[in-house]
Coordinates of C-alpha atoms in Angstrom, one line a residue:
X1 CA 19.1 300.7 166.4
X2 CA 20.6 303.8 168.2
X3 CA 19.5 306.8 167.9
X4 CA 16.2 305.6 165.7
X5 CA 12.8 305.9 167.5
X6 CA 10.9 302.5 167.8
X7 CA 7.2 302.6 166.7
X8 CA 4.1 301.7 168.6
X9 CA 3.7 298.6 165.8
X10 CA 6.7 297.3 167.1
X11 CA 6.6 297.5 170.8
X12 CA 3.1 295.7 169.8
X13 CA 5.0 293.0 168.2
X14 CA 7.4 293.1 171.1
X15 CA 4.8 292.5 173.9
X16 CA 2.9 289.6 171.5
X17 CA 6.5 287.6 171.3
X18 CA 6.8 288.0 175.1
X19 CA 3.5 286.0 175.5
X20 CA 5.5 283.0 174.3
X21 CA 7.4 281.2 177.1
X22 CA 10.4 279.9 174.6
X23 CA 11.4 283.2 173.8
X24 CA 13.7 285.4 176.2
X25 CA 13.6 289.0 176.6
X26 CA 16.5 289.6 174.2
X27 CA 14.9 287.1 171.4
X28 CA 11.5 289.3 171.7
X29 CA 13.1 292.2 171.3
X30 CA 15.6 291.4 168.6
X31 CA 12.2 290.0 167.0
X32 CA 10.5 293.7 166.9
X33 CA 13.7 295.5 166.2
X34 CA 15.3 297.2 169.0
X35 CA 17.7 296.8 171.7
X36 CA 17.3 295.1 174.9
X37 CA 17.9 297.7 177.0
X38 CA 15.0 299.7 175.2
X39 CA 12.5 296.1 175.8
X40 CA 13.8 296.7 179.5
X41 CA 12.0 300.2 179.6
X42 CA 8.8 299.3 177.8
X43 CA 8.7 296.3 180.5
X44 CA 9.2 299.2 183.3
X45 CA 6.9 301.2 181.9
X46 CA 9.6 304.0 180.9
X47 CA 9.2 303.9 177.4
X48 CA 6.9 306.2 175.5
X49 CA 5.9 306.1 171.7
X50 CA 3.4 308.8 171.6
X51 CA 4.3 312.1 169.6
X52 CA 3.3 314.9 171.4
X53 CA 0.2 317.0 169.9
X54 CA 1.8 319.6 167.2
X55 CA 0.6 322.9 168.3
X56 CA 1.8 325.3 165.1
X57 CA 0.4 325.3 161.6
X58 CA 2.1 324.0 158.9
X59 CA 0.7 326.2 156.2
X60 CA -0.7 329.5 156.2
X61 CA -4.2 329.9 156.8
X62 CA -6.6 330.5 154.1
X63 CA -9.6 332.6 155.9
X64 CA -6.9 334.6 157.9
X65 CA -8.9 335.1 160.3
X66 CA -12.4 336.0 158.8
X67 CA -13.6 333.0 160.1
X68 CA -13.5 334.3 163.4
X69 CA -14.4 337.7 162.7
X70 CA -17.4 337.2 160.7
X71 CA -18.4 333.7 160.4
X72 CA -18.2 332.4 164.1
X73 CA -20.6 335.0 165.7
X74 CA -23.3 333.5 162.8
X75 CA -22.7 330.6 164.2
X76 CA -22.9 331.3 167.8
X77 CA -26.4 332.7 166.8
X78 CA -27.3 330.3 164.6
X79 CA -25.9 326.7 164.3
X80 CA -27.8 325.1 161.8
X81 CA -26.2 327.8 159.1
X82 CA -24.5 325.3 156.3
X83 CA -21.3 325.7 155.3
X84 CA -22.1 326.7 151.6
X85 CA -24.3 329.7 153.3
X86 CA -21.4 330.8 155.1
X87 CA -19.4 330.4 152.3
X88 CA -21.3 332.9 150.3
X89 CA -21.0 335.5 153.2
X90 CA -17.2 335.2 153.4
X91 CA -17.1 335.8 149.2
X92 CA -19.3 338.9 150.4
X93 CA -17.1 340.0 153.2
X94 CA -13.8 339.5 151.2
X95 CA -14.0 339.4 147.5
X96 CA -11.9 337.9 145.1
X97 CA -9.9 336.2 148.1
X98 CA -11.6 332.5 147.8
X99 CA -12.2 330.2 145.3
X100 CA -14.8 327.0 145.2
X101 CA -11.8 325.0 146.1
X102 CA -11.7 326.5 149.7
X103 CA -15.5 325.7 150.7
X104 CA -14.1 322.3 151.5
X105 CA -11.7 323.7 154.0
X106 CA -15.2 325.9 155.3
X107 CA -16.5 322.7 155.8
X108 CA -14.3 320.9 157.7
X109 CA -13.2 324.2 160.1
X110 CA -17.0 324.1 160.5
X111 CA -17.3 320.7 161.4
X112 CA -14.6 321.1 164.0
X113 CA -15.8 324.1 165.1
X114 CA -19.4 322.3 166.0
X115 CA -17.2 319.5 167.5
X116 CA -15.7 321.8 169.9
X117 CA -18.4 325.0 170.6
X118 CA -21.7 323.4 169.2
X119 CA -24.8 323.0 170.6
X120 CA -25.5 320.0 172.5
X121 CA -26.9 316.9 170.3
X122 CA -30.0 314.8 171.1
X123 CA -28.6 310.9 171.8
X124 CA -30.3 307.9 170.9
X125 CA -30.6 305.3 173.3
X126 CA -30.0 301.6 171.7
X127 CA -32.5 299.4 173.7
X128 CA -32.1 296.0 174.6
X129 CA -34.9 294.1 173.7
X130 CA -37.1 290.7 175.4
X131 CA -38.3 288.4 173.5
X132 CA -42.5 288.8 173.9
X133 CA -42.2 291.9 175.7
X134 CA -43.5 294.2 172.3
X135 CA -44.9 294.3 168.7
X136 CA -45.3 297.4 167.1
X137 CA -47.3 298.2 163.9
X138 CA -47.8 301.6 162.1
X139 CA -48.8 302.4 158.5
X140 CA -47.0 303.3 154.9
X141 CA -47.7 305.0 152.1
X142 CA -46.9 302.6 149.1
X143 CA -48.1 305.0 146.4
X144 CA -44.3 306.1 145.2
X145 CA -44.0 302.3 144.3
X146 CA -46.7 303.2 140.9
X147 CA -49.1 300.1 141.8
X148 CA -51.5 299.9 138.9
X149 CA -54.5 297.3 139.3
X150 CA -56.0 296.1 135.8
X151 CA -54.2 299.2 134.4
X152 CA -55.8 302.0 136.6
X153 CA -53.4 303.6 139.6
X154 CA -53.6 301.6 143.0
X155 CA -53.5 304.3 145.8
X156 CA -53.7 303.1 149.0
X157 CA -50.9 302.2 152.5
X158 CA -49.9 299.0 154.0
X159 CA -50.4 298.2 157.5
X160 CA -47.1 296.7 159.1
X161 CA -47.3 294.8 162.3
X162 CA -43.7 293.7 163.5
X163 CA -42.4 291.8 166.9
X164 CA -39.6 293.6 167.7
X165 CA -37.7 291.1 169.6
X166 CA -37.5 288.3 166.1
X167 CA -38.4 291.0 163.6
X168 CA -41.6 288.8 162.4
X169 CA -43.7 290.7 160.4
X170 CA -47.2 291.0 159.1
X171 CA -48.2 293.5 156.2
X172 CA -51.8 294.2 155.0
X173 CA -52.9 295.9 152.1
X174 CA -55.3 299.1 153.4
X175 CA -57.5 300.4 151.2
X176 CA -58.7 303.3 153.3
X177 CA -57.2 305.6 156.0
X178 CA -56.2 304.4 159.3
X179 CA -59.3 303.8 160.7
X180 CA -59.7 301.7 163.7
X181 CA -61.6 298.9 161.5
X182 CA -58.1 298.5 159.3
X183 CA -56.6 298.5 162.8
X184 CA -58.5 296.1 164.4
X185 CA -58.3 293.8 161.4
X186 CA -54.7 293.9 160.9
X187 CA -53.5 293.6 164.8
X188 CA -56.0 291.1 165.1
X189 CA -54.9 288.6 162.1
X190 CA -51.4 289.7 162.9
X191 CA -52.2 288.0 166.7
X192 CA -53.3 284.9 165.1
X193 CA -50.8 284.7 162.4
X194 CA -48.1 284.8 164.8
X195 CA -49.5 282.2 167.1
X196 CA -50.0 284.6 170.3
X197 CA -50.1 288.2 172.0
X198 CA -47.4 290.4 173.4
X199 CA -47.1 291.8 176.1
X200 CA -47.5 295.6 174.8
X201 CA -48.3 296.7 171.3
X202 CA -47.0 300.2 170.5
X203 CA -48.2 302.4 167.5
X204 CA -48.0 306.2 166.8
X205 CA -50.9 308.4 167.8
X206 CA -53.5 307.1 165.9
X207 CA -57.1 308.6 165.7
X208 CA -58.0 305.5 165.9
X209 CA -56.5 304.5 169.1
X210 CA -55.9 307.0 171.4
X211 CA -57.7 310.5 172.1
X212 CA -54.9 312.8 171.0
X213 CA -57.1 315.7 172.8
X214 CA -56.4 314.7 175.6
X215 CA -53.1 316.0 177.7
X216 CA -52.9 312.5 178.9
X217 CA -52.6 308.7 177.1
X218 CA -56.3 308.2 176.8
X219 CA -57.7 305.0 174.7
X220 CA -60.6 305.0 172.5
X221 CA -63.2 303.3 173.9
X222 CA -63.0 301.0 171.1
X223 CA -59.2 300.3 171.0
X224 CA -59.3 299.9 174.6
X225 CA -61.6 297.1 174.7
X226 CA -60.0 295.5 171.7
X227 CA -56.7 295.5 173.8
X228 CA -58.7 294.2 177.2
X229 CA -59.9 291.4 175.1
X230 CA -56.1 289.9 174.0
X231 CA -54.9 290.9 177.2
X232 CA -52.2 293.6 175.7
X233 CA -51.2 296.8 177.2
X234 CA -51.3 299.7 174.6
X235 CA -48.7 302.4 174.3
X236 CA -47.5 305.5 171.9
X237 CA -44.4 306.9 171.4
X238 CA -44.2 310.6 172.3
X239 CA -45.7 313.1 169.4
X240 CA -43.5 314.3 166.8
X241 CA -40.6 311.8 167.8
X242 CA -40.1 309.4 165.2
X243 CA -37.3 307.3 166.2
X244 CA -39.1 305.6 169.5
X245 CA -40.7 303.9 166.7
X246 CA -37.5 303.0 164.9
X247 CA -38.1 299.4 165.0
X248 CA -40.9 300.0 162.6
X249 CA -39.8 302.9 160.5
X250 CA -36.5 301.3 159.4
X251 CA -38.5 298.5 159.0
X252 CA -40.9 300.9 156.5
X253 CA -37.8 301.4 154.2
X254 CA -36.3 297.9 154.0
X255 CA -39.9 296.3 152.9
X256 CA -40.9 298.8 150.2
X257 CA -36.8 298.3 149.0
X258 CA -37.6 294.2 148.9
X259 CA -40.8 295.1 147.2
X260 CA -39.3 297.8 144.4
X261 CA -36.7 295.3 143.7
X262 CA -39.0 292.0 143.4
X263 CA -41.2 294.4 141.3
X264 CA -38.0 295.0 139.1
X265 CA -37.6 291.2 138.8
X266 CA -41.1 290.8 138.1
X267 CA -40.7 293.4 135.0
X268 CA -44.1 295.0 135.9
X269 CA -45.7 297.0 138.6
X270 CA -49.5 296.2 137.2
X271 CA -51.4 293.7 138.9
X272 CA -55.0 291.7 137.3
X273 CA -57.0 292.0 140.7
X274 CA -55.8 293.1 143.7
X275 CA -56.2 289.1 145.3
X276 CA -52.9 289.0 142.9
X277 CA -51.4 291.9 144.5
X278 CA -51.9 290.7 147.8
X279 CA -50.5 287.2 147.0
X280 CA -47.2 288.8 145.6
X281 CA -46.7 290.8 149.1
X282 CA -47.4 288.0 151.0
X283 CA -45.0 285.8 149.1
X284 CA -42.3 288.8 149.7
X285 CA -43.3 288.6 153.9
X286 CA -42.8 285.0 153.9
X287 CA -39.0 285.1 152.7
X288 CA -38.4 288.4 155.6
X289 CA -40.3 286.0 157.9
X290 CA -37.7 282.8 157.1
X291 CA -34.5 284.9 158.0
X292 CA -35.9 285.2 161.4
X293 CA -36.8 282.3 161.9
X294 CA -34.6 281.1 164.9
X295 CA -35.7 284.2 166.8
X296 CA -39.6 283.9 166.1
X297 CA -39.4 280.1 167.5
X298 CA -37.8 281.5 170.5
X299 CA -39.7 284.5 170.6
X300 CA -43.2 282.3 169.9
X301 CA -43.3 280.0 173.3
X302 CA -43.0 283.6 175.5
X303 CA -46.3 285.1 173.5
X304 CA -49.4 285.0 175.6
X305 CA -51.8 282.6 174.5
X306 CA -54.6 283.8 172.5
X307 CA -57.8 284.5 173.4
X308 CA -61.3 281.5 172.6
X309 CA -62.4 284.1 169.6
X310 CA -61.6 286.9 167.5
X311 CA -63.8 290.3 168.4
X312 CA -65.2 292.4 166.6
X313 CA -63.3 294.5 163.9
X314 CA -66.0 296.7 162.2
X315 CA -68.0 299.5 163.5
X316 CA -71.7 299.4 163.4
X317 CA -74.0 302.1 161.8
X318 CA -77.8 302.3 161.5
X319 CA -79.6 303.4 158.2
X320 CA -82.9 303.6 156.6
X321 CA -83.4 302.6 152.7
X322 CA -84.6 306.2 151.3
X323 CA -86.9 306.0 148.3
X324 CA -84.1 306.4 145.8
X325 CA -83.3 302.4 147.2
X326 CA -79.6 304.3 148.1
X327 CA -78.5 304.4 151.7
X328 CA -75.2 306.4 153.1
X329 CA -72.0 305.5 154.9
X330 CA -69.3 307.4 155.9
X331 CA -70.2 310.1 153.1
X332 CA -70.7 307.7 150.2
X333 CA -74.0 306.6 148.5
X334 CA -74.8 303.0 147.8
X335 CA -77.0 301.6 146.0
X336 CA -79.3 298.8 147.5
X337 CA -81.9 296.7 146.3
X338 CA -85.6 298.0 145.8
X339 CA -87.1 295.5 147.6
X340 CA -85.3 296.7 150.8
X341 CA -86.7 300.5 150.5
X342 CA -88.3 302.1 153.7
X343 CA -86.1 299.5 155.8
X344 CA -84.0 299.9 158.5
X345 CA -80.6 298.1 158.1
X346 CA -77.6 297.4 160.3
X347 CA -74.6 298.1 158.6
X348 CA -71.3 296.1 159.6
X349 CA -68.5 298.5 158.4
X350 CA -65.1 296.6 157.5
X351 CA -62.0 298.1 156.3
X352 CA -63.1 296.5 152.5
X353 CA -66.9 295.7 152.3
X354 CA -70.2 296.9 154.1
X355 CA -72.1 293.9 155.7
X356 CA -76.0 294.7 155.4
X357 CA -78.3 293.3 158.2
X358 CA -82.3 293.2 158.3
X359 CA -82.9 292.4 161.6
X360 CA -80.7 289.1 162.6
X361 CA -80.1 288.2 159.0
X362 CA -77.7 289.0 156.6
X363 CA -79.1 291.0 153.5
X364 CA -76.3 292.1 151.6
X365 CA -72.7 292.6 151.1
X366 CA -71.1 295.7 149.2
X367 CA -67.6 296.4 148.4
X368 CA -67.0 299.3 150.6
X369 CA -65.6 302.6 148.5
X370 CA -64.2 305.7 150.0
X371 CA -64.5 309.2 149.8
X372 CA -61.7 311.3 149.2
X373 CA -60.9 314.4 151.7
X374 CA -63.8 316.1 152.2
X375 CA -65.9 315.4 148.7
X376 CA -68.5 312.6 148.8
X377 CA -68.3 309.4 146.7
X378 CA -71.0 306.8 145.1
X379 CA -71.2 303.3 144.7
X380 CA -74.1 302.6 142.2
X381 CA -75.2 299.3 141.0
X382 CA -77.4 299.2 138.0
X383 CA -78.3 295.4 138.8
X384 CA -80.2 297.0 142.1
X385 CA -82.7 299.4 140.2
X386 CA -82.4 298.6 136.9
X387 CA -86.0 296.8 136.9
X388 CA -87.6 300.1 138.4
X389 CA -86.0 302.1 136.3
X390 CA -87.4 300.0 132.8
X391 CA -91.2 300.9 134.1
X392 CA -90.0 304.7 133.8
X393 CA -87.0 304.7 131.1
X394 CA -87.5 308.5 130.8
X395 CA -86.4 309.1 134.3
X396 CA -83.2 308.1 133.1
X397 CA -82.5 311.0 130.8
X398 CA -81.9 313.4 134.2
X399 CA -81.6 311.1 136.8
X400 CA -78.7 312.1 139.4
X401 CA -77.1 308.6 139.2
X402 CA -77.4 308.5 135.2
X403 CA -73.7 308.2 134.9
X404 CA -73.3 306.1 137.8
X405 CA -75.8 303.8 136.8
X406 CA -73.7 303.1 133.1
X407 CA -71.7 300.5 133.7
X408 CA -67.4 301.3 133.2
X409 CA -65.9 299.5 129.9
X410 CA -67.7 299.3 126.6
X411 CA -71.0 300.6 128.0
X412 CA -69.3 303.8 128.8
X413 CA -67.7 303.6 125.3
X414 CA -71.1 303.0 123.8
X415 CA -72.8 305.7 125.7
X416 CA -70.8 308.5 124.7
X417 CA -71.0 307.1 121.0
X418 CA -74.7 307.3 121.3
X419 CA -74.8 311.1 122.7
X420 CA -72.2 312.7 120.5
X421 CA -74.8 314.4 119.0
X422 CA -76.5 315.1 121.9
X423 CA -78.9 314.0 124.5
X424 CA -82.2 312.0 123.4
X425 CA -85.1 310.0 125.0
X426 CA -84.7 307.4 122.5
X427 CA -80.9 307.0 123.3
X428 CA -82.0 306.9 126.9
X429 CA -84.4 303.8 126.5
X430 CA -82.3 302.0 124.4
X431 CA -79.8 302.3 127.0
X432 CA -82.3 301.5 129.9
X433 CA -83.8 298.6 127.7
X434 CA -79.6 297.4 127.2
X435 CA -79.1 297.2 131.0
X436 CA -82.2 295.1 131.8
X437 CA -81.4 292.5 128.6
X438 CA -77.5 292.4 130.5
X439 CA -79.4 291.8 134.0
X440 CA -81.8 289.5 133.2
X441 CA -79.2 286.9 131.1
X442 CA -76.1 288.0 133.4
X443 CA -74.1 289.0 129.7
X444 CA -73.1 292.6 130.6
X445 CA -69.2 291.9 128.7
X446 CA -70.6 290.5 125.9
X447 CA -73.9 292.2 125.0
X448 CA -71.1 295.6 125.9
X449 CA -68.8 294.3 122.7
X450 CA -71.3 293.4 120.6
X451 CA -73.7 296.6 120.7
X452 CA -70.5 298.7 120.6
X453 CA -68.7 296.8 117.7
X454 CA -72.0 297.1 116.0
X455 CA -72.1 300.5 116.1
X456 CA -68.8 301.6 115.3
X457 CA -69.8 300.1 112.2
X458 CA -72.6 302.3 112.0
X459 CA -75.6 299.0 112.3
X460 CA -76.5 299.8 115.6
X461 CA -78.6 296.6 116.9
X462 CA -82.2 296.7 117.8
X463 CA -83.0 295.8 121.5
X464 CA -85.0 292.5 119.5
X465 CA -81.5 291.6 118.1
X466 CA -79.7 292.4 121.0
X467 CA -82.2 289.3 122.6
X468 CA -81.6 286.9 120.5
X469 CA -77.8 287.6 120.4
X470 CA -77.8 287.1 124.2
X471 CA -80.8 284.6 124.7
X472 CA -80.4 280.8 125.2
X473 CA -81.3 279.0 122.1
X474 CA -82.1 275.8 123.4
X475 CA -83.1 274.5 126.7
X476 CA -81.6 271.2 127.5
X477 CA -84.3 269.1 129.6
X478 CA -83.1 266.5 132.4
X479 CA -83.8 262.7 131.3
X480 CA -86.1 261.6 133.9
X481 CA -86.5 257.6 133.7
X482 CA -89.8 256.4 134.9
X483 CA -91.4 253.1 136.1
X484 CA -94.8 252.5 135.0
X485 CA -96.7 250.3 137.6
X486 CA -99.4 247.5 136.6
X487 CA -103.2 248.7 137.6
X488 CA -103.5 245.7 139.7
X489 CA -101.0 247.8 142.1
X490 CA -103.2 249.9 143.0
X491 CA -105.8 247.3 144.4
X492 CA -104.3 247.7 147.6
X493 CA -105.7 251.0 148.2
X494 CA -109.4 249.7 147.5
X495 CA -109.1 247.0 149.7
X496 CA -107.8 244.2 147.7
X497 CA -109.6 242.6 144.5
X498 CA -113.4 242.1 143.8
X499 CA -114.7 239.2 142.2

């Protein structure tokens, strides 16, 4: 139509009807709305749609400009000011000229002030990634999630292995730091789960793998023969930058969501054992594992093949038995049998137990307990000195393990029933002489409710009835069926009959 500019929309829809053979020049442009002779320019190139940039305001500026004066200079000197700070120094430069309705329009001269005269920005480089070129693992802390095990707090991290090509992923529940044990373990079962070995394996600058002393990338002794032995080449991103490990940290986030949200479903965050916790995490890898499928089966034939054997993923320690039948790890006291005082044992170290060695056999196994910061810890086992302790009950009474030695649950109920008037011998051998009855006939729950019920009902038991509450009443004997022979069977080892 004369006189009427066309829009950009319909010289679009001009140029799309050209594309059709069947219709002419005239039809197109008849189509979009304008005149032939304007379709003749657009096909010469003479037509022009864009508006030229307005250069004049179309309302009065607010800051009139103060934000020049006063607030620009800040920011020349400071970029990382906010908006809302520099707000509050306009309302003290010009009072009673702004309201809180014009610290939007702050914001958004700010913003294209940055845009224009800010500093530059660092860039983040997308990366292309190979399938088997790189796995990467790190740990997270899972204790915003409120864990509880059997009712008491669950504090500990997960340790997230990850290919970054497929986005397969391995967790592992940590119950202690990042230590290169938990490291070991979880790269190594991560290897094997998935089938085969990377190229490199990337992590953060763990203690535990590289010798962050050192100006250069230096490997712990350890780490670097656990690498030489799957044939993977280690690396770290550079200290203090985050996002070169983005294809874990993101990761991070998106698995404790899945795990906050099947906890919601599940309608509790308390766990019976922590076997049971570890099954529900595992079930929750397994579904992140099937949306990748197609990429892991592609990615998996590329992996290097694994090595004959696992190696080793504990660290060794000597110790000697001391007289108090304890010995000490990694500042934390265990208890040991007696029989094994004045020895020297090899101790296996794993992320979760101790592994006890007397020479070339295996003595023991402990649950391995940590000590928190800087303090020391115990793990004390009544079973291991109980039978000692019965030949000298009064030893009990001050004994630095006392409180250790009393098992958690209804003994520790019972105990502090028994010394709410104070500390006695008596109360101290009938607690001994309770331990040794629970030992010897493996009843430690029950004889724990019974004694306890009993005395909250003020008939405390004696250790006599306390035995023949927990003692076997009858003994059931095997039925053994024998064959009686004839004496004339035995003439064979006389030499035959006499006459």
């Amino acid at each position: 139509m004369s006189g009427k500019p066309i829009t950009q929309e319909q010289v679009n829809l001009y140029m799309s009807y050209q594309k059709n053979p069947k219709h002419s020049q005239a039809t197109s442009a008849a189509m979009a709305g304008f005149s032939e002779r304007t379709a003749r320019r657009i096909d010469k190139g003479e037509h022009k749609t864009k508006k030229s940039v307005r250069e004049y305001r179309t309302r009065e500026d607010p800051f009139n400009g103060l934000f020049e004066q006063y607030l620009v200079p800040l920011l020349e000197e400071n970029p990382a000011l906010h908006p809302i700070t520099l707000f509050d120094v306009l309302l003290e430069k010009a009072p009673n000229q702004f309201e809180q309705s014009h610290l939007r329009t702050l914001q958004r001269r700010v913003k294209k002030w940055r845009a224009n005269h800010g500093p530059e920005q660092e860039v983040i480089f997308l990366q292309r990634h190979i399938a088997g070129d790189m796995s990467i693992s790190d740990y997270t802390w899972m204790n915003k999630l409120n864990i509880t095990l059997a009712g008491e707090r669950f504090e500990h991290k997960l340790y997230h292995y990850r290919l970054v090509y497929s986005g397969w992923t391995y967790v592992q529940v940590c119950l202690g730091g990042e230590s290169f044990e938990s490291l070991s373990s979880g790269l190594q079962n991560a290897f094997w789960r998935s089938g085969g070995v990377p190229e490199t394996h990337r992590t953060d600058s763990l203690s535990a793998a590289f010798n962050n002393h050192s100006e250069k990338e230096v490997l712990t002794e350890r780490y670097r023969k656990l690498c030489k032995h799957y044939g993977v080449k280690a690396t770290r991103n550079n200290k203090g930058v985050a996002h070169e490990n983005g294809a874990i940290e993101s990761a991070h986030g998106h698995l404790k969501r899945k795990i906050d949200q099947q906890l919601l479903l599940r309608g509790s965050r308390d766990f019976s054992s922590l076997s049971d916790y570890e099954s529900f995490i595992n079930g929750i890898v397994s579904k992140i594992n099937r949306h990748c499928k197609t990429r892991f089966d592609e990615e998996r034939s590329l992996l290097q093949p694994l090595p004959t054997r696992r190696t080793n993923d504990f660290s060794e320690l000597h110790v000697k038995v001391t007289s108090s039948s304890t010995i000490s790890v990694k500042r934390v006291t265990y208890t040991v049998p007696s029989r094994l005082i004045g020895t020297a044992l090899l101790v296996h170290i794993y992320d979760d137990k101790l592994v006890l060695f007397y020479g070339h056999e295996e003595t023991l196994t402990l649950k391995r307990v940590y000590a928190q910061r800087a303090s020391r810890n115990r793990s004390v086992d009544y079973h291991h000195v109980i039978h000692s302790l019965a030949k000298k009950p009064n030893a009990f009474r001050s004994s630095m393990l006392r409180d250790d030695l009393i098992p958690a649950g209804d003994f520790t109920l019972l105990w502090e029933k028994l010394t709410t008037d104070g500390l006695n011998d008596a109360d101290c051998r009938y607690m001994v002489d309770l331990l040794v009855l629970a030992d010897n006939y493996d009843c430690e729950a029950e004889l724990g409710r019974y004694v306890l019920n009993r005395c909250e009902s003020k008939q405390r038991p004696s250790i006599k009835q306390c035995r023949e509450y927990v003692r076997t009443d009858s003994v059931e004997l095997p039925i053994i069926a024998s064959l009686q022979h004839s004496l004339t069977s035995y003439d064979c080892l006389v030499g035959g009959l006499h006459g």
